[in-house]
Coordinates of C-alpha atoms and ligand atoms in Angstrom, one line a residue:
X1 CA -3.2 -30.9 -12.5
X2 CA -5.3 -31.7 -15.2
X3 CA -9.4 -31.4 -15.4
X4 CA -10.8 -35.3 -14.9
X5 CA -12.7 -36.6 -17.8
X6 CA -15.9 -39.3 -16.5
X7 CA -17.3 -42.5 -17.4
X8 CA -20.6 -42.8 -18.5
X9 CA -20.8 -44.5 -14.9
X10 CA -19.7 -41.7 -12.8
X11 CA -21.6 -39.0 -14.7
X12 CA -24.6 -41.2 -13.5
X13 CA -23.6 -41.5 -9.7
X14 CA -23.3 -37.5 -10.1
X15 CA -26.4 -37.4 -11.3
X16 CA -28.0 -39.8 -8.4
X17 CA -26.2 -37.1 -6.3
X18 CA -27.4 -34.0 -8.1
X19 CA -31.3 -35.4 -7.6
X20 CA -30.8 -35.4 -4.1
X21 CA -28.9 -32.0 -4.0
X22 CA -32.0 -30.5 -5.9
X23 CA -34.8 -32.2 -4.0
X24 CA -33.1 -30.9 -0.8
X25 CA -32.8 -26.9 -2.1
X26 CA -36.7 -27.5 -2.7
X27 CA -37.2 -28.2 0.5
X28 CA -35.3 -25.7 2.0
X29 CA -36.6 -22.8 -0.4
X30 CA -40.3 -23.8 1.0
X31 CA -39.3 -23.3 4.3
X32 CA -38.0 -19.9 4.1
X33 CA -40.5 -17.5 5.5
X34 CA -40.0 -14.6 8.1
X35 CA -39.5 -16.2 11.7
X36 CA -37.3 -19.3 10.2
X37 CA -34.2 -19.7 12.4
X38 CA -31.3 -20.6 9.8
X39 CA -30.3 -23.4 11.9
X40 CA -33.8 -24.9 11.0
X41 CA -32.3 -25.6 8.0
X42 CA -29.6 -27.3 8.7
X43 CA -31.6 -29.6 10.8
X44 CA -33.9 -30.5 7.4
X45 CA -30.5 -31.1 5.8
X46 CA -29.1 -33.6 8.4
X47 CA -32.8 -35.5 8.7
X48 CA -33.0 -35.5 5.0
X49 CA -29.4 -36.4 3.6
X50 CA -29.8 -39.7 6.1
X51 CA -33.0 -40.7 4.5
X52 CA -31.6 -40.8 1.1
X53 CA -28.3 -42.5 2.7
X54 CA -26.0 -39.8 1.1
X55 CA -23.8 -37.4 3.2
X56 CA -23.5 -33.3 2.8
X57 CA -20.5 -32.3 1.5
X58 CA -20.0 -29.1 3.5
X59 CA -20.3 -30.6 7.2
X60 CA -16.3 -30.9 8.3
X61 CA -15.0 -29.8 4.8
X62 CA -12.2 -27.5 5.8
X63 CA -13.4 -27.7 9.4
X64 CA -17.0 -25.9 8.3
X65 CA -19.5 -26.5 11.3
X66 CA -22.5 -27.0 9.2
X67 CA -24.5 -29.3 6.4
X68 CA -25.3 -26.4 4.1
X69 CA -24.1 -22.4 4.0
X70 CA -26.9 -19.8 4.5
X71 CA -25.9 -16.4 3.5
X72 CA -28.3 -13.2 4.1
X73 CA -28.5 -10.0 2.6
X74 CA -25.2 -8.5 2.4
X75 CA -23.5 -12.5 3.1
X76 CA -22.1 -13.6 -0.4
X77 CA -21.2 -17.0 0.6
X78 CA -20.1 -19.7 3.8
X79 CA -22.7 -18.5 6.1
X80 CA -22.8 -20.5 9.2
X81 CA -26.5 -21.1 10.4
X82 CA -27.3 -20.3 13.6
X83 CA -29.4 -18.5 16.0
X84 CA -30.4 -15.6 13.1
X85 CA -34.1 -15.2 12.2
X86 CA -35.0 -14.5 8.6
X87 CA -36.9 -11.5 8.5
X88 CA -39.6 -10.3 5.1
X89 CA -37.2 -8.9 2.6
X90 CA -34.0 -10.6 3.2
X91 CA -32.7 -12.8 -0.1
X92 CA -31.1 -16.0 1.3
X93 CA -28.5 -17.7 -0.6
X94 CA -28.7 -21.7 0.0
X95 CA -25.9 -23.3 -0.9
X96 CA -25.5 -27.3 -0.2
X97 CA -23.4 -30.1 -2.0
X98 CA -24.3 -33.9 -1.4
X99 CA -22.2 -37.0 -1.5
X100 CA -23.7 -39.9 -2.6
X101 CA -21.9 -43.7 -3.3
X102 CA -18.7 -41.9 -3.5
X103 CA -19.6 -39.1 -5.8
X104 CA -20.6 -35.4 -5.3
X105 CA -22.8 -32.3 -6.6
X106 CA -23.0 -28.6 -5.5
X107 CA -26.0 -26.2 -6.4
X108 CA -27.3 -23.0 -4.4
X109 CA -30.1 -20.9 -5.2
X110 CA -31.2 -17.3 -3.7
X111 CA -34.4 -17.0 -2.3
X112 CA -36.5 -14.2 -1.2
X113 CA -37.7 -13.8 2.5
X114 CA -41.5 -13.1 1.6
X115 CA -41.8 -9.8 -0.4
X116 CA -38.7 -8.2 -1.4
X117 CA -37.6 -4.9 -3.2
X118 CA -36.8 -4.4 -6.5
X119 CA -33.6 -3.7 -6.1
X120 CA -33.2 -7.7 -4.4
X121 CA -35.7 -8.7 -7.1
X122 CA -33.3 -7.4 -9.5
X123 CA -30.2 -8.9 -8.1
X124 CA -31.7 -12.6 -7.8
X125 CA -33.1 -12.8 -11.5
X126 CA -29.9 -11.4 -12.8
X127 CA -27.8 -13.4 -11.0
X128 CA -30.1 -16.6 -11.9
X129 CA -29.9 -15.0 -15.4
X130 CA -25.8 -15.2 -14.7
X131 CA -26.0 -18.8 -14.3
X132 CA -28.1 -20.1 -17.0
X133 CA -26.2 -18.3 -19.8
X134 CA -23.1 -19.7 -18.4
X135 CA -24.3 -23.1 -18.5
X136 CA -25.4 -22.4 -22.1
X137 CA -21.4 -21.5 -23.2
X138 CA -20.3 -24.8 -21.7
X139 CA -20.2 -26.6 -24.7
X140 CA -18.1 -29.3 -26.4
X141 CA -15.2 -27.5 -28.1
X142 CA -15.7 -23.5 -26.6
X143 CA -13.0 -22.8 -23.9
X144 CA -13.4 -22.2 -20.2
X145 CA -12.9 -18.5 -20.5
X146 CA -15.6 -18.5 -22.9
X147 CA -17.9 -19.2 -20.1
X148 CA -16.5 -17.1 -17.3
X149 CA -16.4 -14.1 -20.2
X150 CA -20.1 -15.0 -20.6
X151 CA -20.9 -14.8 -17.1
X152 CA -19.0 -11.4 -16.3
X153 CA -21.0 -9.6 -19.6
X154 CA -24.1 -10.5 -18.7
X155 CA -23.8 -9.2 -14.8
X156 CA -21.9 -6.3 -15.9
X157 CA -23.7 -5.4 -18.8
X158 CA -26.4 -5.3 -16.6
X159 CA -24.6 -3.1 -14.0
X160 CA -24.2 -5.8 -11.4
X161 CA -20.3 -6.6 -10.3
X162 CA -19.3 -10.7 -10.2
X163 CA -17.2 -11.3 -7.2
X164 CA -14.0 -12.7 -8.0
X165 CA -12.3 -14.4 -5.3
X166 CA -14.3 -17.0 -4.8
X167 CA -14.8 -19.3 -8.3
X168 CA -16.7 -22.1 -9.8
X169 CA -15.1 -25.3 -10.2
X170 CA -14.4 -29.1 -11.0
X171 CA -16.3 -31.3 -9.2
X172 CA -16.5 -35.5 -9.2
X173 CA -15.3 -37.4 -6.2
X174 CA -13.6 -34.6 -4.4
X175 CA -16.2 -31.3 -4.1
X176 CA -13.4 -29.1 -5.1
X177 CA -11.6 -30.6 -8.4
X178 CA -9.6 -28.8 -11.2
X179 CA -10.1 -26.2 -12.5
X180 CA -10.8 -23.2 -10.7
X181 CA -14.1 -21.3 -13.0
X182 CA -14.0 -17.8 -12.4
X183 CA -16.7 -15.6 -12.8
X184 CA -14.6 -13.1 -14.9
X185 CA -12.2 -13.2 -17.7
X186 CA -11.4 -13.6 -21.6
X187 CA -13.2 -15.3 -24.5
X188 CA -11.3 -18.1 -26.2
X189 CA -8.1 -18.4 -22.9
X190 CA -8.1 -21.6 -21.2
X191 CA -8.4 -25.3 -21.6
X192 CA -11.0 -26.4 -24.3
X193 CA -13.8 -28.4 -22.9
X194 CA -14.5 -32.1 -23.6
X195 CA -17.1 -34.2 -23.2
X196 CA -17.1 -35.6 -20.0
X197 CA -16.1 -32.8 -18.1
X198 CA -18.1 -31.6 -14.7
X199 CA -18.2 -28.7 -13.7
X200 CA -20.2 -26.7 -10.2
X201 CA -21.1 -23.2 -12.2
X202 CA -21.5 -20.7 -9.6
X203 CA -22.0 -17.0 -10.2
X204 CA -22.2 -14.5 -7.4
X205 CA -23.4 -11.3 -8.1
X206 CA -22.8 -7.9 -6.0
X207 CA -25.3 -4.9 -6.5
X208 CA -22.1 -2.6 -5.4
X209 CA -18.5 -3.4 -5.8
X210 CA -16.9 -7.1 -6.4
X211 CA -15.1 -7.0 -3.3
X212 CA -15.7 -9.0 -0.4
X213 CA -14.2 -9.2 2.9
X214 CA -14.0 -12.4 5.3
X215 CA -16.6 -11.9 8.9
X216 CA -15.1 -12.6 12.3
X217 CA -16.4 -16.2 12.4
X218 CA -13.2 -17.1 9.5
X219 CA -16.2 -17.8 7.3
X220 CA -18.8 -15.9 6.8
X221 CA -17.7 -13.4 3.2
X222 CA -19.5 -10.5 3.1
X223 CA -19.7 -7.3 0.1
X224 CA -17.1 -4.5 1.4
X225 CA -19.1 -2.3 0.3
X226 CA -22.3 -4.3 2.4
X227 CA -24.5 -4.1 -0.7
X228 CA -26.7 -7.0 -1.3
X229 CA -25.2 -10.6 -3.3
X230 CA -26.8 -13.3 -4.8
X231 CA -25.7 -16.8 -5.6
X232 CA -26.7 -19.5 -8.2
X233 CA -24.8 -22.7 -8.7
X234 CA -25.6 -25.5 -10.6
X235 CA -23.4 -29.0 -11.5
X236 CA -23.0 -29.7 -14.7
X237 CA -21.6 -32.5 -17.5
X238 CA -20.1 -31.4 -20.9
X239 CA -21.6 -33.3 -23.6
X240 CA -21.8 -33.8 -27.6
X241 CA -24.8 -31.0 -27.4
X242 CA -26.5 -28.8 -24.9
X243 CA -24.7 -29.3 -21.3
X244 CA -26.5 -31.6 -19.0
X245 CA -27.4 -30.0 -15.3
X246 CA -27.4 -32.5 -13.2
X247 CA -28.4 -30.6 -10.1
X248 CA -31.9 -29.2 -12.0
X249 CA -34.6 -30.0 -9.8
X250 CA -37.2 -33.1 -10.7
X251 CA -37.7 -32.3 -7.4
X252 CA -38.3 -35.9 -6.0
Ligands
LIG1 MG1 -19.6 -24.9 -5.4

């Protein structure tokens, strides 16, 4: 196993198919409002990856029943819409990956169900926070662990837990490429990153305890401790200087 280095070519179809993964989350976040159905939004998903002639990434991967993952409250990730109604004060983690001319990108963002508490207010710019100083120790040179230590000090240091089962990852043709990105670990262990490189960042961010445990649907992963979570995820390209995100909204 060894972490795929890109072309000039397919960092671009990545970022054709990060565009359409970040004008899709904008649509989404504008539609969540108390009295939304989740399943609402996986019918903007379907009507909107067919107009841009690209596919979801989630919808069969694994067997997973649905175009994007909505997870509520005390849901950390793989949340299967359905029947639920958001209600004010939920946070709603949207998670959604598009594959377009052969090549993918995977972002999620958690947004707040009208007016929220500041405990949920907390957790979201945190673990937004999370993200964007791990994209900033993804540079030319460092080592992974230098960004999954990043990302663990500034949720802990902030007394919020990263969960660490579920990781951050390659990504390029397949969704799910090497290597695994935890949110957690040491500075200066692991491969050295090159330009070239691709990688889905995605920090999730308990207000209680890392662990998580699995719901009844096999998909659904939940806090044990059924505190509130937060997810941000962005796609990203290693270059000679600041990492490129490719899945940061113009919002087309
Ligand atoms: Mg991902």
């Amino acid at each position: 196993m060894s972490i795929i280095i890109k072309t000039d070519e397919e960092i671009d179809a990545m970022r054709q198919a990060g565009r359409i993964v970040a004008a899709i989350l904008e649509i989404l976040s504008k539609q969540i409002k108390a009295g939304t159905e989740t399943r609402e939004l996986d019918n903007i998903v379907a009507r909107e990856v067919k107009r841009r002639g690209a596919k979801s990434s989630f919808q069969g991967y694994r067997g997973f029943p649905a175009n994007l993952c909505v997870s509520v409250n005390d849901e950390i990730v793989h949340g299967i819409p359905g029947k639920r109604v958001l209600r004010e004060g939920d946070i709603v983690s949207l998670d959604f990956g598009a594959i377009f001319k052969g090549f993918q990108a995977d972002a999620a963002v958690t947004v707040a169900v009208g007016k929220v508490n500041e405990k949920a207010k907390g957790l979201i710019e945190t673990t937004e926070g999370t993200l964007e100083t791990g994209i900033n120790a993804a540079r030319s040179g460092a080592r992974l662990g230098d960004i999954s230590a990043t990302i663990q000090n500034y949720a802990e240091s902030r007394g919020y837990s990263v969960v660490r089962e579920y990781t951050g990852h390659g990504i390029g043709r397949e969704m799910h490429e090497e290597p695994q990105i935890p949110n957690f670990g040491l500075p200066g262990s692991g491969p050295v990153l090159k330009k070239g490189m691709t990688f889905a960042l995605e920090p999730m961010v308990n207000v209680g305890d890392w662990r998580t445990r699995v719901g009844d649907n096999h998909w659904t992963v939940f806090t044990a401790d059924g505190s509130l979570s937060a997810h941000f995820e962005h796609t990203i390209v290693i270059t000679d200087g600041e990492p490129e995100v490719l899945t940061r909204g113009v919002y087309a």
